[in-house]
Amino acid sequence: MASSAAAAASAKAAAAPLSVVLPGDILGSTSELQPGPGSYADVDAGCVRASRAGRFEPLDLAALHEADAAVAAAGAGASGADDDGDADEDAAEAAGGAAGGASAAAGDADAVEGTTRALPLAIVEPPAGRSTTAVPAEGDVVMARVRSVGDRQAELVVLVIGETGRALRAPLRGVVRREDIRATDIDRVVMLQSVRPGDVVRAKVLSLGDRRSLFLSTAEPSLGVVWAKSRAGHVMVPAAHDSMRCPVTGEDERRKVARYGF
Amino acid sequence: MSAAGARAGGGARRTELVSYAGLRADGRRPHETRSIRTRLGFLRTADGSVLFELGQTRILAAVFGPCESARRSEQQHDRAHLHVDVSMTPFALPERRKHRVGDRRLAEIGLAVRRSLPQAVMSHLYPRSEVRLHLQILTSDGGDLAACVTAATLAVMDAGVAMTDFVVGCTAAVVDGRVLMDPTQAEASAATAVIHLAVLPRSRRVVLCQVASRIAADELRDAVGAASDGAVGVFGVVKAAVHDHAVKRLSKRGLLTA
């Protein structure tokens, strides 16, 4: 283990082999690497270290930006020289991994901001491949089920953070206030003509709210009800921006419909 | 054989802990730790877990989180809150007994973990969230505190929580001016002093040092040195375990094909 870490540290960042690192392992010096997801800068020792167990891969962002087209070409035809082709594919793969893990590990990368020099980014891909944080931030899109609807606000239970994130282990409460239901004509919003208990709503986090619940908003075309059952108990289909139709009875019901997925 | 030797040679003293051959009751030399076994990801339901065995001492550690704090009063706006609870099975000790949650000894272990683990856990990356750590002492044979610290590190690491380093625990006992590393319960209860140490092994920084009895200054130095060496030894073993587990998990996902 020590040998693999030492190898990773001594090897040139761009050509480092795939290696498994452990928290505290040295990935490289701060002059040749900047900390990314799963790593941190040890300022005292002047090196970048891993902060979780996983696969270490340096991602050369500058080279990636420059050779965007070249990477695509290398992916399409493997006619290039062996070494170059492999390196490019690895870089492309790392880019995919970085995009996937970006939201999960955004917190880890806080040290990256500010340093805009084009040093390769150290990324440690976690073995479990799951999100490491499950706390929403302002601006996140969440999926929530409506629990109750009042005159002034609707209470929701957040089911998932992000579009396809993993389900929350512990339910998270949120509210949508009447003025946050839609963007226009907000004085004439009628709560029960916008959302109803049991609906699934796509909403955005306005603020982390008070101690009890998040403040959510549906005041965008892509936000609002995405799934609802009619009075007769059938899943409805969107009919207009403000109504959904029951496919069985043909009856229309008023909702603040999200223009999402169609 | 060594156990028999210890008993036979102990005519004058009933508790002869190191035989004339320089061996302890279980055949170890004074500066040897017991065998360590780890099973990472032992529990399916937890985000991170480990079954950690240090000789006859077995610890089951489970981590849930980081997730939104269940209790808002414990939420900290700039970092994760580490919740630790320690329990013990009724069959953990030679005498069957139910251990209350508020047991002083268990609370002390919980406090030690709560104090030493944040030295390595990068909790500022998870504001407003909570990491719940449950430690259960399945069987106890000395070195519980050190084993709990090490097991906690492994479980938190298994949960994917960012850490700057491992935190490794080790125990040393002083018996007749002699340092015994990683004492069993029998050795610890016969010792004049027992030192519990938690160390960041890469920098050898001591993050916890606990001694419950009076001890001479030079003996303390020897004991702390021995426990620190022991911790580095334990580090080598658990590091290999975490590495192997990561390799297994990564290759299962097809990320280590190259």
Short mmCIF file of C-alpha atoms in Angstrom, two decimals:
data_model
loop_
_atom_site.label_atom_id
_atom_site.label_comp_id
_atom_site.label_asym_id
_atom_site.label_seq_id
_atom_site.Cartn_x
_atom_site.Cartn_y
_atom_site.Cartn_z
CA MET A 1 0.00 0.00 0.00
CA ALA A 2 2.75 2.35 0.96
CA SER A 3 4.54 1.43 -2.24
CA SER A 4 1.52 2.20 -4.43
CA ALA A 5 1.06 5.54 -2.71
CA ALA A 6 4.71 6.36 -3.15
CA ALA A 7 4.48 5.36 -6.78
CA ALA A 8 1.50 7.66 -7.27
CA ALA A 9 3.35 10.50 -5.62
CA SER A 10 6.52 10.11 -7.59
CA ALA A 11 4.94 9.44 -10.98
CA LYS A 12 4.24 12.38 -13.27
CA ALA A 13 0.71 13.53 -12.58
CA ALA A 14 -0.39 13.27 -16.20
CA ALA A 15 0.90 9.75 -16.66
CA ALA A 16 0.12 8.30 -13.22
CA PRO A 17 -1.28 4.78 -13.37
CA LEU A 18 -4.61 3.84 -11.85
CA SER A 19 -4.02 3.32 -8.18
CA VAL A 20 -5.95 2.79 -5.01
CA VAL A 21 -5.18 5.35 -2.33
CA LEU A 22 -6.19 5.70 1.31
CA PRO A 23 -6.97 8.75 3.43
CA GLY A 24 -3.74 10.59 4.17
CA ASP A 25 -1.79 9.13 1.24
CA ILE A 26 0.28 11.69 -0.66
CA LEU A 27 -0.97 12.15 -4.22
CA GLY A 28 1.55 14.75 -5.34
CA SER A 29 3.02 18.09 -4.45
CA THR A 30 0.87 21.23 -4.45
CA SER A 31 3.04 22.62 -7.23
CA GLU A 32 1.97 19.92 -9.67
CA LEU A 33 -1.54 19.02 -8.50
CA GLN A 34 -4.58 20.79 -7.11
CA PRO A 35 -7.00 19.13 -4.71
CA GLY A 36 -10.29 17.93 -6.20
CA PRO A 37 -13.07 15.68 -4.94
CA GLY A 38 -11.73 13.23 -2.38
CA SER A 39 -8.47 15.05 -1.75
CA TYR A 40 -7.15 17.99 0.21
CA ALA A 41 -4.11 20.22 0.32
CA ASP A 42 -1.79 19.65 3.25
CA VAL A 43 -0.33 23.14 3.38
CA ASP A 44 2.29 22.37 6.02
CA ALA A 45 3.76 19.49 4.05
CA GLY A 46 3.17 21.18 0.66
CA CYS A 47 1.40 18.19 -0.79
CA VAL A 48 -2.02 17.01 -1.89
CA ARG A 49 -3.34 14.07 0.09
CA ALA A 50 -6.30 11.74 -0.34
CA SER A 51 -9.24 12.23 2.01
CA ARG A 52 -11.02 8.99 1.22
CA ALA A 53 -10.20 5.49 0.08
CA GLY A 54 -10.67 5.05 -3.63
CA ARG A 55 -9.15 5.18 -7.06
CA PHE A 56 -6.83 8.10 -7.66
CA GLU A 57 -6.71 9.69 -11.06
CA PRO A 58 -5.35 13.11 -11.94
CA LEU A 59 -7.56 15.05 -14.34
CA ASP A 60 -5.75 17.52 -16.56
CA LEU A 61 -8.49 20.09 -17.11
CA ALA A 62 -6.43 22.38 -19.33
CA ALA A 63 -5.43 19.57 -21.65
CA LEU A 64 -9.01 18.39 -21.68
CA HIS A 65 -10.35 21.78 -22.74
CA GLU A 66 -7.72 22.16 -25.45
CA ALA A 67 -8.10 18.71 -26.87
CA ASP A 68 -11.87 18.36 -26.60
CA ALA A 69 -12.24 17.49 -30.25
CA ALA A 70 -9.13 15.35 -30.22
CA VAL A 71 -10.55 13.25 -27.40
CA ALA A 72 -13.73 12.66 -29.34
CA ALA A 73 -11.69 11.61 -32.36
CA ALA A 74 -9.57 9.26 -30.26
CA GLY A 75 -12.76 7.75 -28.82
CA ALA A 76 -14.22 7.17 -32.31
CA GLY A 77 -11.19 5.59 -33.96
CA ALA A 78 -8.49 3.76 -32.06
CA SER A 79 -6.02 4.21 -34.89
CA GLY A 80 -3.76 6.59 -32.97
CA ALA A 81 -0.56 5.60 -31.27
CA ASP A 82 -1.27 3.19 -28.42
CA ASP A 83 0.04 5.31 -25.55
CA ASP A 84 -1.65 8.54 -26.61
CA GLY A 85 -4.96 6.88 -27.28
CA ASP A 86 -5.03 5.24 -23.87
CA ALA A 87 -4.17 8.42 -22.08
CA ASP A 88 -6.95 10.32 -23.82
CA GLU A 89 -9.52 7.65 -23.08
CA ASP A 90 -8.51 7.68 -19.44
CA ALA A 91 -8.90 11.44 -19.38
CA ALA A 92 -12.34 11.25 -20.96
CA GLU A 93 -13.38 8.61 -18.50
CA ALA A 94 -12.15 10.71 -15.62
CA ALA A 95 -14.16 13.64 -16.97
CA GLY A 96 -17.29 11.50 -16.96
CA GLY A 97 -16.59 10.39 -13.42
CA ALA A 98 -15.98 13.95 -12.35
CA ALA A 99 -19.28 15.13 -13.80
CA GLY A 100 -21.12 12.30 -12.08
CA GLY A 101 -19.48 12.90 -8.75
CA ALA A 102 -19.50 16.68 -9.02
CA SER A 103 -22.56 17.28 -6.92
CA ALA A 104 -21.59 14.58 -4.45
CA ALA A 105 -18.15 15.92 -3.85
CA ALA A 106 -18.67 19.61 -4.42
CA GLY A 107 -18.02 20.18 -0.74
CA ASP A 108 -14.64 18.46 -0.87
CA ALA A 109 -13.54 20.72 -3.66
CA ASP A 110 -13.97 23.97 -1.78
CA ALA A 111 -10.22 24.42 -1.68
CA VAL A 112 -10.14 24.44 -5.48
CA GLU A 113 -11.96 27.72 -5.85
CA GLY A 114 -9.62 30.65 -6.14
CA THR A 115 -6.79 28.73 -7.72
CA THR A 116 -7.44 29.12 -11.41
CA ARG A 117 -4.06 27.87 -12.54
CA ALA A 118 -4.40 24.93 -14.87
CA LEU A 119 -2.91 22.31 -12.60
CA PRO A 120 -4.20 18.77 -12.95
CA LEU A 121 -7.07 18.07 -10.57
CA ALA A 122 -6.69 15.21 -8.12
CA ILE A 123 -9.81 13.07 -8.04
CA VAL A 124 -10.36 10.10 -5.78
CA GLU A 125 -13.29 8.03 -7.00
CA PRO A 126 -14.99 6.44 -3.97
CA PRO A 127 -15.51 2.67 -4.14
CA ALA A 128 -19.18 2.80 -3.17
CA GLY A 129 -20.14 5.32 -5.85
CA ARG A 130 -22.86 6.93 -3.81
CA SER A 131 -23.51 10.46 -2.80
CA THR A 132 -21.57 11.44 0.27
CA THR A 133 -23.79 14.33 1.25
CA ALA A 134 -27.53 14.31 1.57
CA VAL A 135 -28.16 17.85 2.72
CA PRO A 136 -29.70 20.24 0.21
CA ALA A 137 -28.18 23.58 -0.68
CA GLU A 138 -29.85 26.72 -1.96
CA GLY A 139 -30.82 26.38 -5.61
CA ASP A 140 -30.99 22.58 -5.58
CA VAL A 141 -33.95 20.98 -7.32
CA VAL A 142 -35.79 18.47 -5.17
CA MET A 143 -38.66 16.07 -5.60
CA ALA A 144 -41.22 16.31 -2.82
CA ARG A 145 -44.60 14.87 -1.92
CA VAL A 146 -47.31 17.22 -0.72
CA ARG A 147 -48.41 16.41 2.79
CA SER A 148 -50.96 19.08 3.52
CA VAL A 149 -52.25 22.22 1.87
CA GLY A 150 -53.37 25.29 3.76
CA ASP A 151 -54.54 28.76 2.76
CA ARG A 152 -51.08 30.30 2.88
CA GLN A 153 -48.67 27.43 2.35
CA ALA A 154 -48.34 23.78 1.44
CA GLU A 155 -46.29 21.39 3.52
CA LEU A 156 -44.15 18.89 1.70
CA VAL A 157 -41.87 15.99 2.44
CA VAL A 158 -38.70 16.01 0.37
CA LEU A 159 -38.10 12.57 -1.14
CA VAL A 160 -35.03 13.07 -3.31
CA ILE A 161 -32.43 15.78 -3.65
CA GLY A 162 -31.57 16.40 -7.30
CA GLU A 163 -33.25 14.80 -10.27
CA THR A 164 -32.14 11.23 -9.79
CA GLY A 165 -30.37 11.28 -6.43
CA ARG A 166 -30.81 8.49 -3.97
CA ALA A 167 -33.85 8.58 -1.74
CA LEU A 168 -33.33 10.33 1.54
CA ARG A 169 -33.01 8.05 4.51
CA ALA A 170 -34.66 10.51 6.85
CA PRO A 171 -37.58 12.60 5.57
CA LEU A 172 -36.94 16.27 5.18
CA ARG A 173 -39.74 18.80 5.58
CA GLY A 174 -40.32 21.74 3.30
CA VAL A 175 -42.95 24.38 2.69
CA VAL A 176 -44.06 26.22 -0.43
CA ARG A 177 -45.62 29.55 0.47
CA ARG A 178 -48.48 30.89 -1.61
CA GLU A 179 -46.36 33.63 -3.20
CA ASP A 180 -43.80 31.03 -4.32
CA ILE A 181 -46.28 28.81 -6.17
CA ARG A 182 -45.98 30.56 -9.54
CA ALA A 183 -44.13 33.49 -11.04
CA THR A 184 -47.07 35.52 -12.41
CA ASP A 185 -50.31 36.79 -10.95
CA ILE A 186 -49.15 35.74 -7.54
CA ASP A 187 -51.87 37.65 -5.69
CA ARG A 188 -54.60 35.45 -7.07
CA VAL A 189 -53.05 32.04 -6.35
CA VAL A 190 -55.52 29.59 -4.86
CA MET A 191 -53.56 26.93 -3.04
CA LEU A 192 -55.93 24.03 -3.68
CA GLN A 193 -55.99 24.84 -7.38
CA SER A 194 -52.21 24.56 -7.47
CA VAL A 195 -51.23 21.53 -5.43
CA ARG A 196 -53.15 18.87 -3.56
CA PRO A 197 -52.13 16.40 -0.89
CA GLY A 198 -50.40 13.36 -2.39
CA ASP A 199 -49.05 15.17 -5.45
CA VAL A 200 -45.38 14.85 -6.29
CA VAL A 201 -43.82 18.22 -6.94
CA ARG A 202 -40.60 19.30 -8.55
CA ALA A 203 -39.39 22.30 -6.55
CA LYS A 204 -36.35 24.43 -6.01
CA VAL A 205 -34.76 25.21 -2.66
CA LEU A 206 -35.16 28.92 -1.96
CA SER A 207 -33.43 28.88 1.38
CA LEU A 208 -32.63 26.45 4.12
CA GLY A 209 -35.50 28.03 5.97
CA ASP A 210 -36.26 28.06 9.63
CA ARG A 211 -35.39 25.32 12.06
CA ARG A 212 -38.32 23.18 11.04
CA SER A 213 -38.43 23.14 7.28
CA LEU A 214 -36.88 24.20 4.00
CA PHE A 215 -38.43 26.97 1.94
CA LEU A 216 -39.23 25.70 -1.53
CA SER A 217 -40.53 27.36 -4.68
CA THR A 218 -42.37 26.16 -7.77
CA ALA A 219 -42.30 29.56 -9.49
CA GLU A 220 -40.69 28.44 -12.74
CA PRO A 221 -42.18 26.73 -15.83
CA SER A 222 -40.16 23.56 -15.20
CA LEU A 223 -41.27 23.41 -11.57
CA GLY A 224 -44.60 22.29 -10.19
CA VAL A 225 -46.68 19.13 -10.07
CA VAL A 226 -45.14 16.21 -11.98
CA TRP A 227 -47.31 13.40 -10.72
CA ALA A 228 -50.84 13.52 -9.36
CA LYS A 229 -53.85 11.30 -9.00
CA SER A 230 -57.34 12.45 -9.96
CA ARG A 231 -60.34 12.42 -7.67
CA ALA A 232 -61.23 9.06 -9.21
CA GLY A 233 -57.82 7.72 -8.24
CA HIS A 234 -56.05 7.55 -11.59
CA VAL A 235 -52.67 9.06 -12.46
CA MET A 236 -53.37 12.19 -14.47
CA VAL A 237 -51.64 13.54 -17.55
CA PRO A 238 -50.76 17.21 -18.05
CA ALA A 239 -53.32 19.11 -20.11
CA ALA A 240 -52.14 22.71 -19.79
CA HIS A 241 -49.86 24.79 -17.63
CA ASP A 242 -52.64 24.99 -15.05
CA SER A 243 -54.56 21.76 -15.47
CA MET A 244 -54.21 18.00 -15.62
CA ARG A 245 -56.63 15.49 -17.07
CA CYS A 246 -57.78 12.17 -15.73
CA PRO A 247 -57.34 9.62 -18.54
CA VAL A 248 -60.28 7.53 -17.36
CA THR A 249 -63.01 10.02 -16.50
CA GLY A 250 -61.73 12.78 -18.78
CA GLU A 251 -62.20 15.27 -16.01
CA ASP A 252 -59.80 18.21 -15.71
CA GLU A 253 -58.30 19.24 -12.40
CA ARG A 254 -56.42 22.43 -11.72
CA ARG A 255 -52.75 22.15 -10.82
CA LYS A 256 -49.58 24.21 -11.19
CA VAL A 257 -48.13 21.80 -13.74
CA ALA A 258 -44.38 21.45 -14.28
CA ARG A 259 -43.25 21.58 -17.88
CA TYR A 260 -40.86 18.76 -17.29
CA GLY A 261 -40.07 15.64 -19.26
CA PHE A 262 -42.40 16.42 -22.19
CA MET B 1 2.64 -24.36 27.04
CA SER B 2 3.51 -20.82 27.94
CA ALA B 3 0.35 -20.50 29.97
CA ALA B 4 1.25 -23.63 31.90
CA GLY B 5 4.75 -22.34 32.36
CA ALA B 6 3.48 -19.08 33.74
CA ARG B 7 1.30 -20.87 36.22
CA ALA B 8 4.00 -23.34 37.26
CA GLY B 9 6.60 -20.62 37.69
CA GLY B 10 4.24 -18.48 39.71
CA GLY B 11 4.76 -20.21 43.01
CA ALA B 12 5.78 -17.03 44.81
CA ARG B 13 3.44 -14.69 42.92
CA ARG B 14 0.02 -15.79 41.86
CA THR B 15 -0.11 -13.33 39.01
CA GLU B 16 3.03 -13.97 37.05
CA LEU B 17 2.29 -12.10 33.82
CA VAL B 18 5.57 -12.67 32.02
CA SER B 19 7.19 -16.08 32.28
CA TYR B 20 10.91 -16.71 32.66
CA ALA B 21 11.01 -17.36 28.94
CA GLY B 22 9.82 -13.79 28.38
CA LEU B 23 6.38 -14.85 27.19
CA ARG B 24 2.95 -13.74 28.35
CA ALA B 25 0.05 -16.01 29.25
CA ASP B 26 -1.17 -16.12 25.66
CA GLY B 27 2.30 -16.69 24.21
CA ARG B 28 3.01 -13.11 23.16
CA ARG B 29 6.20 -11.20 23.87
CA PRO B 30 5.80 -7.99 25.94
CA HIS B 31 5.84 -5.71 22.88
CA GLU B 32 3.54 -7.75 20.68
CA THR B 33 -0.07 -6.80 19.94
CA ARG B 34 -2.80 -9.36 19.57
CA SER B 35 -3.97 -10.50 16.16
CA ILE B 36 -6.31 -8.14 14.36
CA ARG B 37 -9.15 -9.13 12.06
CA THR B 38 -11.40 -6.69 10.26
CA ARG B 39 -14.48 -7.17 8.15
CA LEU B 40 -15.36 -3.90 6.46
CA GLY B 41 -18.89 -3.38 5.20
CA PHE B 42 -20.12 -5.99 7.67
CA LEU B 43 -23.62 -4.53 7.90
CA ARG B 44 -25.73 -4.03 4.82
CA THR B 45 -28.06 -1.43 6.28
CA ALA B 46 -25.42 0.98 7.53
CA ASP B 47 -23.63 3.52 5.34
CA GLY B 48 -20.35 2.27 6.75
CA SER B 49 -19.57 -0.56 9.11
CA VAL B 50 -16.84 -2.82 10.38
CA LEU B 51 -16.46 -5.84 12.60
CA PHE B 52 -13.14 -5.29 14.33
CA GLU B 53 -11.44 -7.99 16.35
CA LEU B 54 -8.44 -7.41 18.55
CA GLY B 55 -7.70 -10.83 19.97
CA GLN B 56 -10.81 -11.72 21.94
CA THR B 57 -12.14 -8.17 21.94
CA ARG B 58 -14.76 -7.70 19.24
CA ILE B 59 -16.26 -4.38 18.27
CA LEU B 60 -19.07 -3.80 15.81
CA ALA B 61 -19.12 -0.24 14.50
CA ALA B 62 -21.85 1.19 12.29
CA VAL B 63 -22.02 4.65 10.73
CA PHE B 64 -25.14 6.33 9.37
CA GLY B 65 -24.71 9.53 7.44
CA PRO B 66 -23.71 12.15 6.70
CA CYS B 67 -27.36 13.08 6.60
CA GLU B 68 -29.62 15.87 7.79
CA SER B 69 -29.53 16.06 11.58
CA ALA B 70 -32.43 14.28 13.20
CA ARG B 71 -32.31 16.69 16.09
CA ARG B 72 -32.17 20.28 14.99
CA SER B 73 -30.74 21.34 18.34
CA GLU B 74 -27.59 19.37 17.58
CA GLN B 75 -27.19 20.85 14.13
CA GLN B 76 -24.08 22.96 13.63
CA HIS B 77 -24.18 25.45 10.79
CA ASP B 78 -20.51 25.10 9.81
CA ARG B 79 -19.75 21.42 10.30
CA ALA B 80 -21.15 17.95 10.80
CA HIS B 81 -22.16 16.82 14.23
CA LEU B 82 -20.62 13.53 15.29
CA HIS B 83 -23.01 11.50 17.38
CA VAL B 84 -21.41 8.56 19.19
CA ASP B 85 -23.04 5.93 21.32
CA VAL B 86 -21.38 2.92 22.83
CA SER B 87 -23.14 -0.19 24.05
CA MET B 88 -22.10 -3.58 25.31
CA THR B 89 -23.76 -6.94 24.88
CA PRO B 90 -24.83 -8.83 28.03
CA PHE B 91 -22.37 -11.60 27.12
CA ALA B 92 -19.38 -9.31 26.55
CA LEU B 93 -17.79 -9.99 29.93
CA PRO B 94 -17.11 -13.32 31.68
CA GLU B 95 -20.06 -12.65 33.95
CA ARG B 96 -23.40 -12.23 32.19
CA ARG B 97 -24.77 -8.78 32.94
CA LYS B 98 -26.90 -6.19 31.25
CA HIS B 99 -25.09 -2.93 30.68
CA ARG B 100 -27.08 0.25 31.01
CA VAL B 101 -26.76 2.90 28.35
CA GLY B 102 -25.47 5.35 30.92
CA ASP B 103 -22.71 3.01 32.07
CA ARG B 104 -19.80 5.18 33.15
CA ARG B 105 -17.18 3.04 31.45
CA LEU B 106 -19.07 3.06 28.16
CA ALA B 107 -19.70 6.80 28.40
CA GLU B 108 -15.98 7.28 28.88
CA ILE B 109 -15.23 5.30 25.72
CA GLY B 110 -17.82 7.35 23.84
CA LEU B 111 -16.23 10.55 25.05
CA ALA B 112 -12.76 9.37 24.00
CA VAL B 113 -14.03 8.58 20.49
CA ARG B 114 -15.88 11.89 20.29
CA ARG B 115 -12.71 13.72 21.26
CA SER B 116 -10.19 11.88 19.10
CA LEU B 117 -12.07 11.22 15.85
CA PRO B 118 -12.74 14.88 14.90
CA GLN B 119 -8.96 15.34 14.73
CA ALA B 120 -9.06 13.50 11.42
CA VAL B 121 -12.68 13.74 10.17
CA MET B 122 -13.11 16.72 7.83
CA SER B 123 -16.45 17.64 9.34
CA HIS B 124 -16.45 21.16 7.86
CA LEU B 125 -17.28 19.59 4.49
CA TYR B 126 -20.68 18.51 5.76
CA PRO B 127 -22.33 21.55 7.32
CA ARG B 128 -25.72 21.12 9.00
CA SER B 129 -25.46 17.37 8.81
CA GLU B 130 -24.93 14.58 11.23
CA VAL B 131 -22.78 11.46 11.32
CA ARG B 132 -24.16 8.86 13.68
CA LEU B 133 -21.68 6.32 14.96
CA HIS B 134 -22.84 3.30 16.92
CA LEU B 135 -20.23 1.19 18.63
CA GLN B 136 -21.15 -2.12 20.16
CA ILE B 137 -18.71 -4.10 22.23
CA LEU B 138 -19.64 -7.68 21.39
CA THR B 139 -17.01 -9.29 23.57
CA SER B 140 -14.57 -7.52 25.82
CA ASP B 141 -11.07 -8.67 26.71
CA GLY B 142 -9.10 -5.50 27.40
CA GLY B 143 -8.21 -2.68 25.05
CA ASP B 144 -11.87 -1.79 24.47
CA LEU B 145 -11.22 1.94 24.19
CA ALA B 146 -8.39 1.57 21.69
CA ALA B 147 -10.34 -0.97 19.66
CA CYS B 148 -13.37 1.33 19.62
CA VAL B 149 -11.28 4.24 18.32
CA THR B 150 -9.79 2.14 15.52
CA ALA B 151 -13.13 0.55 14.65
CA ALA B 152 -14.78 3.98 14.56
CA THR B 153 -12.15 5.22 12.10
CA LEU B 154 -12.68 2.23 9.83
CA ALA B 155 -16.47 2.54 9.87
CA VAL B 156 -16.40 6.29 9.18
CA MET B 157 -13.95 5.67 6.36
CA ASP B 158 -16.18 2.91 4.98
CA ALA B 159 -19.05 5.41 4.92
CA GLY B 160 -16.98 7.57 2.57
CA VAL B 161 -16.66 10.48 4.99
CA ALA B 162 -13.59 12.58 4.19
CA MET B 163 -10.72 12.10 6.63
CA THR B 164 -7.25 13.57 6.72
CA ASP B 165 -5.70 10.48 8.27
CA PHE B 166 -6.48 7.33 10.20
CA VAL B 167 -6.98 7.52 13.96
CA VAL B 168 -5.56 4.40 15.57
CA GLY B 169 -5.83 3.37 19.19
CA CYS B 170 -3.44 1.28 21.21
CA THR B 171 -3.15 0.33 24.88
CA ALA B 172 -0.12 -0.32 27.03
CA ALA B 173 0.06 -1.57 30.61
CA VAL B 174 2.84 -1.10 33.16
CA VAL B 175 3.48 -4.16 35.31
CA ASP B 176 6.37 -4.05 37.80
CA GLY B 177 8.08 -1.34 35.78
CA ARG B 178 7.70 -3.37 32.63
CA VAL B 179 5.59 -2.28 29.67
CA LEU B 180 3.17 -4.78 28.19
CA MET B 181 1.65 -3.77 24.91
CA ASP B 182 -2.03 -4.35 24.18
CA PRO B 183 -2.88 -6.05 27.51
CA THR B 184 -5.71 -8.53 27.88
CA GLN B 185 -8.30 -7.92 30.58
CA ALA B 186 -6.38 -10.14 33.00
CA GLU B 187 -3.15 -8.27 32.39
CA ALA B 188 -4.80 -4.86 32.57
CA SER B 189 -6.46 -5.59 35.90
CA ALA B 190 -3.15 -6.77 37.38
CA ALA B 191 -1.21 -3.78 36.05
CA THR B 192 -0.19 -0.76 38.10
CA ALA B 193 -1.19 1.58 35.26
CA VAL B 194 -2.92 1.31 31.89
CA ILE B 195 -2.34 3.89 29.16
CA HIS B 196 -4.84 4.42 26.38
CA LEU B 197 -3.49 6.21 23.34
CA ALA B 198 -5.01 7.40 20.08
CA VAL B 199 -2.55 8.41 17.39
CA LEU B 200 -2.56 9.86 13.88
CA PRO B 201 -0.06 7.30 12.64
CA ARG B 202 1.43 9.19 9.68
CA SER B 203 2.45 12.20 11.75
CA ARG B 204 2.58 10.19 14.98
CA ARG B 205 0.53 12.91 16.58
CA VAL B 206 -1.08 11.83 19.81
CA VAL B 207 -4.71 12.93 19.87
CA LEU B 208 -5.74 11.14 23.04
CA CYS B 209 -3.74 9.96 26.03
CA GLN B 210 -5.60 8.60 29.00
CA VAL B 211 -4.09 7.21 32.20
CA ALA B 212 -6.34 6.37 35.11
CA SER B 213 -3.74 5.80 37.81
CA ARG B 214 -0.53 7.21 39.24
CA ILE B 215 2.54 6.48 37.19
CA ALA B 216 6.21 7.50 37.30
CA ALA B 217 7.25 10.00 34.62
CA ASP B 218 9.84 7.74 32.97
CA GLU B 219 7.43 4.82 32.99
CA LEU B 220 4.85 6.99 31.31
CA ARG B 221 7.34 7.93 28.62
CA ASP B 222 8.18 4.28 27.97
CA ALA B 223 4.53 3.30 27.96
CA VAL B 224 3.48 6.09 25.61
CA GLY B 225 6.35 5.23 23.28
CA ALA B 226 5.36 1.57 23.30
CA ALA B 227 1.68 2.34 22.72
CA SER B 228 2.59 4.70 19.91
CA ASP B 229 4.71 1.99 18.27
CA GLY B 230 1.82 -0.41 18.75
CA ALA B 231 -0.54 2.03 17.07
CA VAL B 232 1.73 2.26 14.05
CA GLY B 233 1.73 -1.54 13.92
CA VAL B 234 -2.07 -1.60 14.07
CA PHE B 235 -2.12 1.07 11.36
CA GLY B 236 -0.19 -1.21 9.01
CA VAL B 237 -2.80 -3.94 9.44
CA VAL B 238 -5.94 -1.79 9.14
CA LYS B 239 -4.47 0.14 6.21
CA ALA B 240 -4.05 -3.11 4.31
CA ALA B 241 -7.63 -4.05 5.19
CA VAL B 242 -9.08 -0.74 3.91
CA HIS B 243 -6.98 -1.01 0.76
CA ASP B 244 -8.12 -4.55 0.04
CA HIS B 245 -11.73 -3.59 0.64
CA ALA B 246 -11.46 -0.60 -1.70
CA VAL B 247 -9.87 -2.77 -4.40
CA LYS B 248 -12.65 -5.33 -4.02
CA ARG B 249 -15.39 -2.72 -4.22
CA LEU B 250 -13.80 -0.85 -7.12
CA SER B 251 -13.21 -3.94 -9.20
CA LYS B 252 -16.79 -5.03 -8.55
CA ARG B 253 -17.87 -1.78 -10.21
CA GLY B 254 -15.42 -2.40 -13.03
CA LEU B 255 -13.30 0.61 -12.18
CA LEU B 256 -10.04 -1.26 -11.79
CA THR B 257 -9.88 -3.09 -15.08
CA ALA B 258 -6.77 -1.27 -16.32
#
